């Protein structure tokens, strides 16, 4: 590849990291509260809100059942309303965040459900309030599973960000389509695939290392 293409590949990598990183932080910030509410409001939980729990679960299932490329197109009006455009890195952050949040919330919910009920009962027995149980029992005990689930979410978002390149989102997917596919440049296509694989490996190895460290506490 020429020096110019190397520069474009580097910029595409930075764009992908920016859009995935921003979307991942939004999914993390929104997904954990959703997961905590789903667990607390479940039958036999600490909150009595069955209708709200079922409604939220239905909404989450609806977003998870919608393929990302369909969601991407369906959210174009909302994306334009929030970012003022439907192309570029920041336009891709909107559908990526909305798609990843329900996915991560369900994974975090599973991790929270696996916390030993005896610990929660013990916390209740010594007078811990609901927030203290969440802060000092549920989240710390489920943290390795939540981190592992967040890693899976980020990896899936890297794939989705490449898919978003089909509608001009920028990043590695956009470069692969514009130069690799439309201009039949096999070298660019292979280079983009190699970078995507390397990026996924780095994220997965980093996530696994954090999980091992948390489990060894």
PDB file of N, CA, C and O in Angstrom, residues 20 23-28 30-31 34 60 63-64 68 71 75 93-107 149-150 152-154 156-158 160:
ATOM      1  N   UNK A  20     -16.348   3.207  18.864  1.00  0.00           N
ATOM      2  CA  UNK A  20     -16.617   2.053  19.726  1.00  0.00           C
ATOM      3  C   UNK A  20     -16.390   2.408  21.198  1.00  0.00           C
ATOM      4  O   UNK A  20     -17.186   2.030  22.065  1.00  0.00           O
ATOM      5  N   UNK A  23     -19.289   4.656  22.423  1.00  0.00           N
ATOM      6  CA  UNK A  23     -20.525   3.856  22.525  1.00  0.00           C
ATOM      7  C   UNK A  23     -20.440   2.860  23.681  1.00  0.00           C
ATOM      8  O   UNK A  23     -21.435   2.621  24.376  1.00  0.00           O
ATOM      9  N   UNK A  24     -19.252   2.281  23.893  1.00  0.00           N
ATOM     10  CA  UNK A  24     -19.088   1.304  24.973  1.00  0.00           C
ATOM     11  C   UNK A  24     -19.276   1.961  26.341  1.00  0.00           C
ATOM     12  O   UNK A  24     -19.892   1.383  27.243  1.00  0.00           O
ATOM     13  N   UNK A  25     -18.751   3.176  26.495  1.00  0.00           N
ATOM     14  CA  UNK A  25     -18.927   3.877  27.772  1.00  0.00           C
ATOM     15  C   UNK A  25     -20.399   4.191  28.029  1.00  0.00           C
ATOM     16  O   UNK A  25     -20.883   4.078  29.160  1.00  0.00           O
ATOM     17  N   UNK A  26     -21.116   4.595  26.980  1.00  0.00           N
ATOM     18  CA  UNK A  26     -22.555   4.866  27.130  1.00  0.00           C
ATOM     19  C   UNK A  26     -23.304   3.583  27.483  1.00  0.00           C
ATOM     20  O   UNK A  26     -24.169   3.573  28.379  1.00  0.00           O
ATOM     21  N   UNK A  27     -22.964   2.487  26.804  1.00  0.00           N
ATOM     22  CA  UNK A  27     -23.620   1.203  27.092  1.00  0.00           C
ATOM     23  C   UNK A  27     -23.321   0.745  28.512  1.00  0.00           C
ATOM     24  O   UNK A  27     -24.199   0.196  29.194  1.00  0.00           O
ATOM     25  N   UNK A  28     -22.093   0.982  28.975  1.00  0.00           N
ATOM     26  CA  UNK A  28     -21.723   0.604  30.345  1.00  0.00           C
ATOM     27  C   UNK A  28     -22.515   1.420  31.358  1.00  0.00           C
ATOM     28  O   UNK A  28     -23.063   0.874  32.333  1.00  0.00           O
ATOM     29  N   UNK A  30     -25.362   2.995  30.971  1.00  0.00           N
ATOM     30  CA  UNK A  30     -26.811   2.758  30.927  1.00  0.00           C
ATOM     31  C   UNK A  30     -27.172   1.304  31.205  1.00  0.00           C
ATOM     32  O   UNK A  30     -28.226   1.019  31.784  1.00  0.00           O
ATOM     33  N   UNK A  31     -26.293   0.386  30.830  1.00  0.00           N
ATOM     34  CA  UNK A  31     -26.622  -1.032  30.940  1.00  0.00           C
ATOM     35  C   UNK A  31     -26.635  -1.551  32.368  1.00  0.00           C
ATOM     36  O   UNK A  31     -27.503  -2.357  32.728  1.00  0.00           O
ATOM     37  N   UNK A  34     -29.852  -0.616  34.245  1.00  0.00           N
ATOM     38  CA  UNK A  34     -30.952  -1.422  33.713  1.00  0.00           C
ATOM     39  C   UNK A  34     -30.892  -2.846  34.255  1.00  0.00           C
ATOM     40  O   UNK A  34     -31.915  -3.419  34.653  1.00  0.00           O
ATOM     41  N   UNK A  60     -36.175  -4.306  26.054  1.00  0.00           N
ATOM     42  CA  UNK A  60     -34.812  -4.804  25.844  1.00  0.00           C
ATOM     43  C   UNK A  60     -34.809  -5.967  24.848  1.00  0.00           C
ATOM     44  O   UNK A  60     -33.966  -6.023  23.940  1.00  0.00           O
ATOM     45  N   UNK A  63     -35.202  -4.622  21.254  1.00  0.00           N
ATOM     46  CA  UNK A  63     -33.981  -4.075  20.655  1.00  0.00           C
ATOM     47  C   UNK A  63     -32.987  -5.187  20.334  1.00  0.00           C
ATOM     48  O   UNK A  63     -32.302  -5.148  19.311  1.00  0.00           O
ATOM     49  N   UNK A  64     -32.905  -6.191  21.215  1.00  0.00           N
ATOM     50  CA  UNK A  64     -31.956  -7.281  20.966  1.00  0.00           C
ATOM     51  C   UNK A  64     -32.371  -8.127  19.778  1.00  0.00           C
ATOM     52  O   UNK A  64     -31.521  -8.704  19.094  1.00  0.00           O
ATOM     53  N   UNK A  68     -28.740  -5.349  13.729  1.00  0.00           N
ATOM     54  CA  UNK A  68     -28.108  -4.032  13.854  1.00  0.00           C
ATOM     55  C   UNK A  68     -28.271  -3.191  12.592  1.00  0.00           C
ATOM     56  O   UNK A  68     -28.529  -1.985  12.675  1.00  0.00           O
ATOM     57  N   UNK A  71     -31.685  -1.752  12.620  1.00  0.00           N
ATOM     58  CA  UNK A  71     -31.771  -0.716  13.659  1.00  0.00           C
ATOM     59  C   UNK A  71     -31.048   0.551  13.220  1.00  0.00           C
ATOM     60  O   UNK A  71     -31.507   1.675  13.469  1.00  0.00           O
ATOM     61  N   UNK A  75     -33.052   4.078  12.942  1.00  0.00           N
ATOM     62  CA  UNK A  75     -32.717   5.163  13.869  1.00  0.00           C
ATOM     63  C   UNK A  75     -32.162   6.403  13.175  1.00  0.00           C
ATOM     64  O   UNK A  75     -31.747   7.353  13.847  1.00  0.00           O
ATOM     65  N   UNK A  93     -22.270   6.612  16.613  1.00  0.00           N
ATOM     66  CA  UNK A  93     -22.304   6.375  18.062  1.00  0.00           C
ATOM     67  C   UNK A  93     -23.740   6.140  18.547  1.00  0.00           C
ATOM     68  O   UNK A  93     -23.977   5.316  19.446  1.00  0.00           O
ATOM     69  N   UNK A  94     -24.703   6.841  17.947  1.00  0.00           N
ATOM     70  CA  UNK A  94     -26.100   6.724  18.398  1.00  0.00           C
ATOM     71  C   UNK A  94     -26.626   5.297  18.231  1.00  0.00           C
ATOM     72  O   UNK A  94     -27.043   4.669  19.218  1.00  0.00           O
ATOM     73  N   UNK A  95     -26.644   4.724  17.014  1.00  0.00           N
ATOM     74  CA  UNK A  95     -27.157   3.345  16.892  1.00  0.00           C
ATOM     75  C   UNK A  95     -26.284   2.317  17.605  1.00  0.00           C
ATOM     76  O   UNK A  95     -26.810   1.326  18.136  1.00  0.00           O
ATOM     77  N   UNK A  96     -24.972   2.539  17.630  1.00  0.00           N
ATOM     78  CA  UNK A  96     -24.105   1.593  18.340  1.00  0.00           C
ATOM     79  C   UNK A  96     -24.446   1.551  19.832  1.00  0.00           C
ATOM     80  O   UNK A  96     -24.531   0.478  20.438  1.00  0.00           O
ATOM     81  N   UNK A  97     -24.655   2.713  20.434  1.00  0.00           N
ATOM     82  CA  UNK A  97     -24.979   2.774  21.860  1.00  0.00           C
ATOM     83  C   UNK A  97     -26.330   2.135  22.133  1.00  0.00           C
ATOM     84  O   UNK A  97     -26.485   1.352  23.087  1.00  0.00           O
ATOM     85  N   UNK A  98     -27.322   2.470  21.305  1.00  0.00           N
ATOM     86  CA  UNK A  98     -28.676   1.941  21.512  1.00  0.00           C
ATOM     87  C   UNK A  98     -28.717   0.433  21.280  1.00  0.00           C
ATOM     88  O   UNK A  98     -29.464  -0.294  21.948  1.00  0.00           O
ATOM     89  N   UNK A  99     -27.910  -0.055  20.379  1.00  0.00           N
ATOM     90  CA  UNK A  99     -27.868  -1.499  20.122  1.00  0.00           C
ATOM     91  C   UNK A  99     -27.114  -2.248  21.224  1.00  0.00           C
ATOM     92  O   UNK A  99     -27.523  -3.345  21.627  1.00  0.00           O
ATOM     93  N   UNK A 100     -26.024  -1.656  21.711  1.00  0.00           N
ATOM     94  CA  UNK A 100     -25.174  -2.361  22.677  1.00  0.00           C
ATOM     95  C   UNK A 100     -25.737  -2.334  24.097  1.00  0.00           C
ATOM     96  O   UNK A 100     -25.496  -3.274  24.869  1.00  0.00           O
ATOM     97  N   UNK A 101     -26.485  -1.299  24.455  1.00  0.00           N
ATOM     98  CA  UNK A 101     -26.976  -1.180  25.828  1.00  0.00           C
ATOM     99  C   UNK A 101     -27.879  -2.350  26.237  1.00  0.00           C
ATOM    100  O   UNK A 101     -27.644  -2.964  27.292  1.00  0.00           O
ATOM    101  N   UNK A 102     -28.911  -2.711  25.466  1.00  0.00           N
ATOM    102  CA  UNK A 102     -29.729  -3.870  25.869  1.00  0.00           C
ATOM    103  C   UNK A 102     -28.933  -5.173  25.899  1.00  0.00           C
ATOM    104  O   UNK A 102     -29.136  -6.014  26.781  1.00  0.00           O
ATOM    105  N   UNK A 103     -28.018  -5.323  24.949  1.00  0.00           N
ATOM    106  CA  UNK A 103     -27.174  -6.526  24.903  1.00  0.00           C
ATOM    107  C   UNK A 103     -26.350  -6.657  26.183  1.00  0.00           C
ATOM    108  O   UNK A 103     -26.325  -7.707  26.835  1.00  0.00           O
ATOM    109  N   UNK A 104     -25.691  -5.556  26.553  1.00  0.00           N
ATOM    110  CA  UNK A 104     -24.859  -5.598  27.758  1.00  0.00           C
ATOM    111  C   UNK A 104     -25.716  -5.721  29.017  1.00  0.00           C
ATOM    112  O   UNK A 104     -25.326  -6.398  29.975  1.00  0.00           O
ATOM    113  N   UNK A 105     -26.887  -5.066  29.040  1.00  0.00           N
ATOM    114  CA  UNK A 105     -27.765  -5.138  30.211  1.00  0.00           C
ATOM    115  C   UNK A 105     -28.168  -6.577  30.502  1.00  0.00           C
ATOM    116  O   UNK A 105     -28.191  -7.007  31.669  1.00  0.00           O
ATOM    117  N   UNK A 106     -28.485  -7.346  29.468  1.00  0.00           N
ATOM    118  CA  UNK A 106     -28.873  -8.748  29.672  1.00  0.00           C
ATOM    119  C   UNK A 106     -27.701  -9.574  30.212  1.00  0.00           C
ATOM    120  O   UNK A 106     -27.863 -10.423  31.081  1.00  0.00           O
ATOM    121  N   UNK A 107     -26.493  -9.324  29.681  1.00  0.00           N
ATOM    122  CA  UNK A 107     -25.325 -10.076  30.163  1.00  0.00           C
ATOM    123  C   UNK A 107     -25.037  -9.723  31.620  1.00  0.00           C
ATOM    124  O   UNK A 107     -24.777 -10.601  32.456  1.00  0.00           O
ATOM    125  N   UNK A 149     -18.650  -9.845  30.422  1.00  0.00           N
ATOM    126  CA  UNK A 149     -19.740  -9.499  29.518  1.00  0.00           C
ATOM    127  C   UNK A 149     -19.491  -8.199  28.779  1.00  0.00           C
ATOM    128  O   UNK A 149     -19.844  -8.071  27.595  1.00  0.00           O
ATOM    129  N   UNK A 150     -18.872  -7.258  29.452  1.00  0.00           N
ATOM    130  CA  UNK A 150     -18.556  -5.979  28.797  1.00  0.00           C
ATOM    131  C   UNK A 150     -17.532  -6.190  27.682  1.00  0.00           C
ATOM    132  O   UNK A 150     -17.606  -5.555  26.627  1.00  0.00           O
ATOM    133  N   UNK A 152     -17.206  -8.917  25.875  1.00  0.00           N
ATOM    134  CA  UNK A 152     -17.949  -9.499  24.750  1.00  0.00           C
ATOM    135  C   UNK A 152     -18.730  -8.411  24.020  1.00  0.00           C
ATOM    136  O   UNK A 152     -18.794  -8.388  22.778  1.00  0.00           O
ATOM    137  N   UNK A 153     -19.305  -7.485  24.783  1.00  0.00           N
ATOM    138  CA  UNK A 153     -20.076  -6.398  24.172  1.00  0.00           C
ATOM    139  C   UNK A 153     -19.192  -5.526  23.286  1.00  0.00           C
ATOM    140  O   UNK A 153     -19.574  -5.172  22.165  1.00  0.00           O
ATOM    141  N   UNK A 154     -18.001  -5.185  23.783  1.00  0.00           N
ATOM    142  CA  UNK A 154     -17.100  -4.331  23.004  1.00  0.00           C
ATOM    143  C   UNK A 154     -16.667  -5.044  21.715  1.00  0.00           C
ATOM    144  O   UNK A 154     -16.607  -4.430  20.646  1.00  0.00           O
ATOM    145  N   UNK A 156     -18.339  -7.299  20.062  1.00  0.00           N
ATOM    146  CA  UNK A 156     -19.467  -7.280  19.120  1.00  0.00           C
ATOM    147  C   UNK A 156     -19.659  -5.888  18.528  1.00  0.00           C
ATOM    148  O   UNK A 156     -20.068  -5.741  17.370  1.00  0.00           O
ATOM    149  N   UNK A 157     -19.347  -4.848  19.299  1.00  0.00           N
ATOM    150  CA  UNK A 157     -19.484  -3.481  18.798  1.00  0.00           C
ATOM    151  C   UNK A 157     -18.445  -3.176  17.719  1.00  0.00           C
ATOM    152  O   UNK A 157     -18.710  -2.390  16.803  1.00  0.00           O
ATOM    153  N   UNK A 158     -17.273  -3.771  17.833  1.00  0.00           N
ATOM    154  CA  UNK A 158     -16.257  -3.579  16.786  1.00  0.00           C
ATOM    155  C   UNK A 158     -16.774  -4.133  15.463  1.00  0.00           C
ATOM    156  O   UNK A 158     -16.645  -3.502  14.402  1.00  0.00           O
ATOM    157  N   UNK A 160     -19.972  -4.484  14.704  1.00  0.00           N
ATOM    158  CA  UNK A 160     -21.088  -3.638  14.286  1.00  0.00           C
ATOM    159  C   UNK A 160     -20.591  -2.322  13.687  1.00  0.00           C
ATOM    160  O   UNK A 160     -21.189  -1.799  12.733  1.00  0.00           O
TER     161      UNK A 160
END
